[in-house]
């Protein structure tokens, strides 16, 4: 009988954001060092003739998917709601290289959903996304679990 194993990889990146219309200090541009944990689940490959024998997924492949689709986009960037007046400030784009205007409030929760959508169909069909965790500070984080969202491919 095949055993299901969960493998997790953590990624750290720095990003600034502002919560447009928010009634607290986070309405101002500020930054965080985020920690994104991605857990996949699948069966361990049992094929002595395959170079990936004994793996659920090669951690090098795992890292590349997250790096290409999330980290390279958001690391050292400023993320702003495209519905805010900031979107009309051409000076921002002229003076800074990495500004991401997103069609949502860039809260920890919404960022996590965005990251899920960016990576959900990038992994081999033999593995599924089990859960994601985005730590905005050492004591504040958002989590997504596949069992809470049964309509997605991640099952």
Coordinates of N, CA and C in Angstrom, one line a residue:
X1 N 0.8 -1.2 0.0 CA 0.0 0.0 0.0 C 0.9 1.3 0.0
X2 N 0.6 2.2 -0.9 CA 1.3 3.4 -0.9 C 1.0 4.3 0.3
X3 N 2.0 4.9 0.8 CA 1.8 5.8 1.9 C 1.8 7.3 1.4
X4 N 0.9 8.1 1.9 CA 0.9 9.5 1.5 C 1.8 10.3 2.5
X5 N 2.7 11.1 1.9 CA 3.7 11.8 2.7 C 3.4 13.3 2.4
X6 N 3.6 14.1 3.4 CA 3.5 15.6 3.2 C 5.0 16.1 3.2
X7 N 5.3 17.0 2.3 CA 6.6 17.7 2.3 C 6.4 19.2 2.3
X8 N 7.2 19.9 3.0 CA 7.0 21.3 3.2 C 8.3 22.0 2.9
X9 N 8.1 23.2 2.2 CA 9.3 24.1 1.9 C 8.9 25.5 2.4
X10 N 9.9 26.1 3.1 CA 9.6 27.5 3.5 C 10.4 28.5 2.7
X11 N 9.8 29.6 2.4 CA 10.4 30.7 1.6 C 10.3 32.0 2.4
X12 N 11.3 32.8 2.4 CA 11.3 34.1 3.1 C 11.5 35.2 2.0
X13 N 10.7 36.2 2.1 CA 10.9 37.4 1.2 C 10.4 38.6 1.9
X14 N 10.9 39.8 1.4 CA 10.5 41.1 2.0 C 9.6 41.8 1.0
X15 N 8.6 42.4 1.5 CA 7.6 43.1 0.7 C 6.9 44.2 1.5
X16 N 6.6 45.3 0.8 CA 5.8 46.4 1.4 C 4.4 46.4 0.8
X17 N 3.5 46.9 1.6 CA 2.1 47.1 1.1 C 1.5 48.2 1.9
X18 N 0.3 48.5 1.5 CA -0.6 49.5 2.2 C -2.0 49.0 2.0
X19 N -2.8 49.1 3.1 CA -4.2 48.7 3.0 C -5.1 49.9 2.8
X20 N -5.4 50.2 1.6 CA -6.2 51.4 1.2 C -7.6 51.4 1.9
X21 N -7.9 52.5 2.6 CA -9.2 52.7 3.3 C -9.2 52.0 4.6
X22 N -8.2 51.4 5.0 CA -8.1 50.7 6.4 C -8.2 51.8 7.5
X23 N -8.7 51.4 8.6 CA -8.9 52.4 9.7 C -7.8 52.3 10.8
X24 N -6.7 51.8 10.4 CA -5.6 51.7 11.3 C -4.3 52.0 10.7
X25 N -3.2 51.8 11.4 CA -1.9 52.3 10.8 C -1.4 51.5 9.6
X26 N -2.0 50.4 9.3 CA -1.6 49.6 8.1 C -2.1 50.3 6.8
X27 N -2.8 51.4 6.9 CA -3.2 52.2 5.7 C -2.0 52.9 5.1
X28 N -0.9 53.0 5.9 CA 0.3 53.6 5.4 C 1.2 52.5 4.8
X29 N 2.0 52.9 3.9 CA 3.0 52.0 3.3 C 3.9 51.5 4.4
X30 N 4.1 50.2 4.5 CA 5.0 49.6 5.5 C 5.4 48.2 5.0
X31 N 6.4 47.6 5.6 CA 6.9 46.4 5.1 C 7.0 45.3 6.1
X32 N 7.1 44.1 5.6 CA 7.2 42.9 6.4 C 8.3 42.0 5.8
X33 N 8.8 41.1 6.6 CA 9.6 40.0 6.2 C 8.6 38.8 6.3
X34 N 8.1 38.3 5.1 CA 7.1 37.3 5.1 C 7.8 35.9 5.1
X35 N 7.1 34.9 5.6 CA 7.6 33.5 5.6 C 6.4 32.8 5.0
X36 N 6.6 32.2 3.8 CA 5.6 31.4 3.1 C 6.0 29.9 3.2
X37 N 5.1 29.1 3.9 CA 5.3 27.7 3.9 C 4.3 27.0 3.0
X38 N 4.8 26.1 2.2 CA 4.0 25.4 1.2 C 4.1 23.9 1.5
X39 N 3.0 23.2 1.8 CA 3.0 21.8 2.0 C 2.3 21.1 0.9
X40 N 3.0 20.1 0.3 CA 2.4 19.3 -0.7 C 2.2 17.9 -0.1
X41 N 1.3 17.1 -0.8 CA 1.2 15.7 -0.3 C 1.1 14.8 -1.6
X42 N 1.7 13.6 -1.4 CA 1.7 12.7 -2.5 C 2.3 11.4 -2.1
X43 N 2.4 10.5 -3.0 CA 3.1 9.2 -2.7 C 4.5 9.3 -3.0
X44 N 5.3 8.6 -2.3 CA 6.8 8.5 -2.6 C 7.0 7.6 -3.8
X45 N 7.8 8.1 -4.7 CA 8.1 7.4 -5.9 C 8.9 6.1 -5.6
X46 N 8.4 5.0 -6.0 CA 9.1 3.7 -5.7 C 9.5 3.1 -7.0
X47 N 10.6 3.5 -7.6 CA 11.1 3.1 -8.9 C 12.6 3.1 -8.8
X48 N 13.3 2.0 -8.6 CA 14.7 2.0 -8.5 C 15.5 2.5 -9.7
X49 N 14.8 2.5 -10.8 CA 15.4 3.0 -12.1 C 15.2 4.5 -12.3
X50 N 14.5 5.1 -11.5 CA 14.2 6.6 -11.7 C 15.1 7.4 -10.8
X51 N 15.6 8.5 -11.3 CA 16.5 9.3 -10.5 C 15.8 10.0 -9.3
X52 N 14.5 10.1 -9.3 CA 13.8 10.7 -8.2 C 13.2 9.7 -7.3
X53 N 13.7 8.5 -7.4 CA 13.2 7.4 -6.5 C 13.3 7.8 -5.0
X54 N 12.2 7.5 -4.3 CA 12.2 7.8 -2.9 C 11.7 9.2 -2.6
X55 N 11.3 10.0 -3.6 CA 10.8 11.4 -3.4 C 9.3 11.5 -3.7
X56 N 8.7 12.4 -3.0 CA 7.3 12.9 -3.4 C 7.5 13.9 -4.5
X57 N 8.4 14.8 -4.3 CA 8.8 15.8 -5.4 C 10.2 16.2 -5.0
X58 N 11.0 16.5 -6.1 CA 12.4 17.0 -5.9 C 12.3 18.4 -5.3
X59 N 12.9 18.6 -4.2 CA 12.9 19.9 -3.6 C 13.4 21.0 -4.5
X60 N 14.3 20.7 -5.4 CA 14.8 21.7 -6.4 C 13.6 22.1 -7.3
X61 N 12.8 21.2 -7.8 CA 11.7 21.5 -8.6 C 10.6 22.3 -7.8
X62 N 10.4 21.9 -6.6 CA 9.5 22.5 -5.7 C 9.9 24.0 -5.5
X63 N 11.1 24.2 -5.2 CA 11.7 25.6 -5.0 C 11.5 26.4 -6.2
X64 N 11.8 25.9 -7.4 CA 11.7 26.7 -8.6 C 10.3 27.1 -8.9
X65 N 9.3 26.3 -8.7 CA 7.9 26.7 -8.9 C 7.5 27.9 -8.1
X66 N 7.8 27.8 -6.8 CA 7.5 28.9 -5.9 C 8.3 30.2 -6.2
X67 N 9.6 30.0 -6.5 CA 10.5 31.1 -6.8 C 10.0 31.8 -8.1
X68 N 9.7 31.1 -9.1 CA 9.3 31.7 -10.4 C 7.9 32.3 -10.3
X69 N 7.0 31.8 -9.6 CA 5.6 32.3 -9.6 C 5.2 33.2 -8.4
X70 N 6.0 33.2 -7.4 CA 5.6 34.0 -6.2 C 6.8 34.9 -5.8
X71 N 7.9 34.3 -5.4 CA 9.0 35.1 -4.9 C 9.6 36.1 -5.9
X72 N 9.8 35.7 -7.1 CA 10.3 36.7 -8.1 C 9.4 37.8 -8.4
X73 N 8.1 37.6 -8.2 CA 7.1 38.6 -8.4 C 7.0 39.6 -7.2
X74 N 7.0 39.1 -6.0 CA 6.7 39.9 -4.8 C 7.9 40.3 -4.0
X75 N 9.0 39.6 -4.0 CA 10.1 39.9 -3.2 C 10.6 41.4 -3.5
X76 N 10.8 42.1 -2.5 CA 11.3 43.5 -2.6 C 10.4 44.3 -3.5
X77 N 9.1 44.2 -3.4 CA 8.2 44.9 -4.2 C 7.2 45.7 -3.2
X78 N 6.5 46.6 -3.8 CA 5.5 47.4 -3.1 C 4.2 46.9 -3.7
X79 N 3.2 46.4 -2.9 CA 2.0 45.9 -3.4 C 0.8 46.8 -2.9
X80 N 0.1 47.3 -3.9 CA -1.0 48.2 -3.7 C -2.3 47.8 -4.4
X81 N -3.4 48.1 -3.8 CA -4.7 47.8 -4.3 C -4.9 48.7 -5.6
X82 N -5.2 48.1 -6.7 CA -5.4 48.8 -8.0 C -6.6 49.7 -8.0
X83 N -7.4 49.6 -7.0 CA -8.6 50.5 -6.8 C -8.3 51.7 -6.0
X84 N -7.1 51.8 -5.5 CA -6.7 53.0 -4.7 C -6.2 54.1 -5.6
X85 N -6.1 55.3 -5.1 CA -5.6 56.4 -5.9 C -4.1 56.2 -6.2
X86 N -3.4 55.4 -5.5 CA -2.0 55.1 -5.8 C -1.8 54.7 -7.2
X87 N -2.8 54.0 -7.8 CA -2.7 53.4 -9.2 C -2.5 54.6 -10.2
X88 N -3.0 55.8 -9.8 CA -2.9 56.9 -10.8 C -1.6 57.7 -10.6
X89 N -0.7 57.3 -9.7 CA 0.5 58.0 -9.5 C 1.6 57.5 -10.4
X90 N 1.8 58.1 -11.5 CA 2.8 57.7 -12.5 C 4.2 57.8 -11.9
X91 N 4.4 58.7 -10.9 CA 5.7 58.9 -10.3 C 6.1 57.6 -9.6
X92 N 5.2 56.8 -9.1 CA 5.6 55.6 -8.4 C 6.3 54.7 -9.4
X93 N 5.6 54.5 -10.6 CA 6.2 53.6 -11.6 C 7.5 54.1 -12.1
X94 N 7.7 55.4 -12.2 CA 8.9 56.0 -12.7 C 10.1 55.9 -11.8
X95 N 9.8 55.9 -10.5 CA 10.8 55.9 -9.5 C 11.1 54.6 -8.8
X96 N 10.3 53.6 -9.0 CA 10.5 52.3 -8.3 C 10.3 51.2 -9.3
X97 N 11.1 50.2 -9.2 CA 11.1 49.1 -10.2 C 10.0 48.1 -10.0
X98 N 9.7 47.7 -8.8 CA 8.8 46.6 -8.5 C 7.5 47.1 -7.7
X99 N 6.5 47.6 -8.5 CA 5.3 47.9 -7.8 C 4.2 47.0 -8.5
X100 N 3.5 46.3 -7.6 CA 2.5 45.4 -8.1 C 1.1 46.0 -7.6
X101 N 0.3 46.4 -8.6 CA -1.1 46.8 -8.4 C -1.9 45.5 -8.5
X102 N -2.6 45.2 -7.5 CA -3.4 43.9 -7.5 C -4.9 44.3 -7.3
X103 N -5.8 43.5 -7.9 CA -7.2 43.8 -7.8 C -7.9 43.5 -6.5
X104 N -7.2 43.6 -5.4 CA -7.7 43.2 -4.1 C -7.0 44.0 -3.1
X105 N -7.5 44.0 -1.9 CA -6.8 44.6 -0.7 C -5.7 43.7 -0.4
X106 N -4.4 44.1 -0.4 CA -3.3 43.2 -0.2 C -3.1 42.8 1.3
X107 N -4.1 42.3 1.9 CA -4.0 41.7 3.2 C -3.3 40.4 3.2
X108 N -2.9 39.9 4.3 CA -2.2 38.6 4.4 C -3.1 37.5 3.8
X109 N -4.4 37.6 4.1 CA -5.3 36.5 3.6 C -5.4 36.6 2.1
X110 N -5.6 37.8 1.6 CA -5.8 37.9 0.1 C -4.5 37.5 -0.6
X111 N -3.4 37.9 -0.1 CA -2.1 37.5 -0.7 C -2.0 36.0 -0.7
X112 N -2.4 35.4 0.3 CA -2.3 33.9 0.4 C -3.1 33.3 -0.7
X113 N -4.3 33.8 -1.0 CA -5.2 33.3 -2.0 C -4.5 33.5 -3.4
X114 N -4.0 34.7 -3.6 CA -3.3 35.0 -4.8 C -2.1 34.0 -5.1
X115 N -1.3 33.8 -4.0 CA -0.2 32.9 -4.2 C -0.7 31.5 -4.6
X116 N -1.8 31.0 -3.9 CA -2.3 29.7 -4.3 C -2.7 29.7 -5.7
X117 N -3.4 30.7 -6.2 CA -3.8 30.7 -7.6 C -2.6 30.7 -8.6
X118 N -1.5 31.3 -8.2 CA -0.4 31.4 -9.0 C 0.4 30.1 -9.1
X119 N 0.2 29.2 -8.1 CA 1.0 27.9 -8.1 C 0.1 26.7 -8.2
X120 N -1.2 26.8 -8.1 CA -2.0 25.7 -8.0 C -1.9 24.6 -9.1
X121 N -1.7 25.1 -10.4 CA -1.6 24.1 -11.5 C -0.2 23.9 -12.0
X122 N 0.8 24.3 -11.2 CA 2.2 24.2 -11.6 C 2.9 23.0 -11.2
X123 N 2.3 22.2 -10.3 CA 3.0 21.0 -9.8 C 2.6 19.8 -10.6
X124 N 3.4 18.8 -10.5 CA 3.0 17.5 -11.2 C 1.7 17.0 -10.7
X125 N 1.0 16.3 -11.5 CA -0.3 15.7 -11.1 C -0.2 14.7 -9.9
X126 N 1.0 14.2 -9.7 CA 1.2 13.2 -8.6 C 1.2 13.8 -7.2
X127 N 1.3 15.2 -7.2 CA 1.3 15.8 -5.9 C 0.2 16.9 -5.8
X128 N -0.3 17.1 -4.7 CA -1.4 18.1 -4.5 C -1.0 19.1 -3.4
X129 N -1.5 20.3 -3.5 CA -1.2 21.3 -2.4 C -2.1 20.9 -1.2
X130 N -1.4 20.7 -0.1 CA -2.2 20.4 1.1 C -2.5 21.6 1.9
X131 N -1.5 22.5 2.1 CA -1.8 23.7 2.8 C -0.7 24.8 2.6
X132 N -1.1 26.0 2.8 CA -0.2 27.2 2.7 C -0.3 27.9 4.0
X133 N 0.8 28.5 4.4 CA 0.8 29.4 5.5 C 1.7 30.6 5.2
X134 N 1.1 31.8 5.4 CA 1.8 33.0 5.1 C 2.0 33.8 6.4
X135 N 3.2 33.9 6.9 CA 3.5 34.6 8.2 C 3.8 36.1 7.8
X136 N 3.0 37.0 8.3 CA 3.3 38.4 8.0 C 4.2 39.0 9.1
X137 N 4.0 38.5 10.3 CA 4.9 38.8 11.4 C 5.2 37.5 12.2
X138 N 6.1 37.5 13.1 CA 6.3 36.3 13.9 C 5.1 35.8 14.7
X139 N 4.1 36.7 14.9 CA 2.9 36.3 15.6 C 1.6 36.4 14.9
X140 N 1.7 36.7 13.6 CA 0.4 36.9 12.8 C 0.6 36.2 11.4
X141 N -0.4 35.3 11.1 CA -0.3 34.6 9.9 C -1.7 34.2 9.4
X142 N -1.7 33.8 8.1 CA -3.0 33.3 7.5 C -2.6 31.9 7.0
X143 N -3.6 31.0 7.0 CA -3.4 29.6 6.5 C -4.5 29.2 5.6
X144 N -4.2 28.4 4.6 CA -5.1 27.8 3.7 C -4.9 26.3 3.8
X145 N -6.0 25.5 3.9 CA -6.0 24.0 3.9 C -6.9 23.5 2.8
X146 N -6.4 22.5 2.1 CA -7.2 21.9 1.1 C -8.5 21.3 1.6
X147 N -8.5 20.7 2.7 CA -9.7 20.1 3.2 C -10.9 21.1 3.5
X148 N -10.5 22.4 3.6 CA -11.5 23.4 3.8 C -12.0 23.9 2.5
X149 N -11.4 23.5 1.4 CA -11.7 24.1 0.0 C -11.8 22.9 -1.0
X150 N -12.8 22.1 -0.8 CA -12.8 20.8 -1.6 C -13.1 21.0 -3.1
X151 N -13.5 22.2 -3.6 CA -13.7 22.3 -5.0 C -12.5 22.6 -5.8
X152 N -11.3 22.8 -5.2 CA -10.1 23.1 -5.9 C -9.3 21.9 -6.3
X153 N -8.5 22.0 -7.3 CA -7.6 20.9 -7.8 C -6.8 20.3 -6.7
X154 N -6.5 21.0 -5.7 CA -5.6 20.5 -4.7 C -6.0 19.3 -3.9
X155 N -7.0 18.6 -4.3 CA -7.5 17.4 -3.6 C -7.1 16.2 -4.3

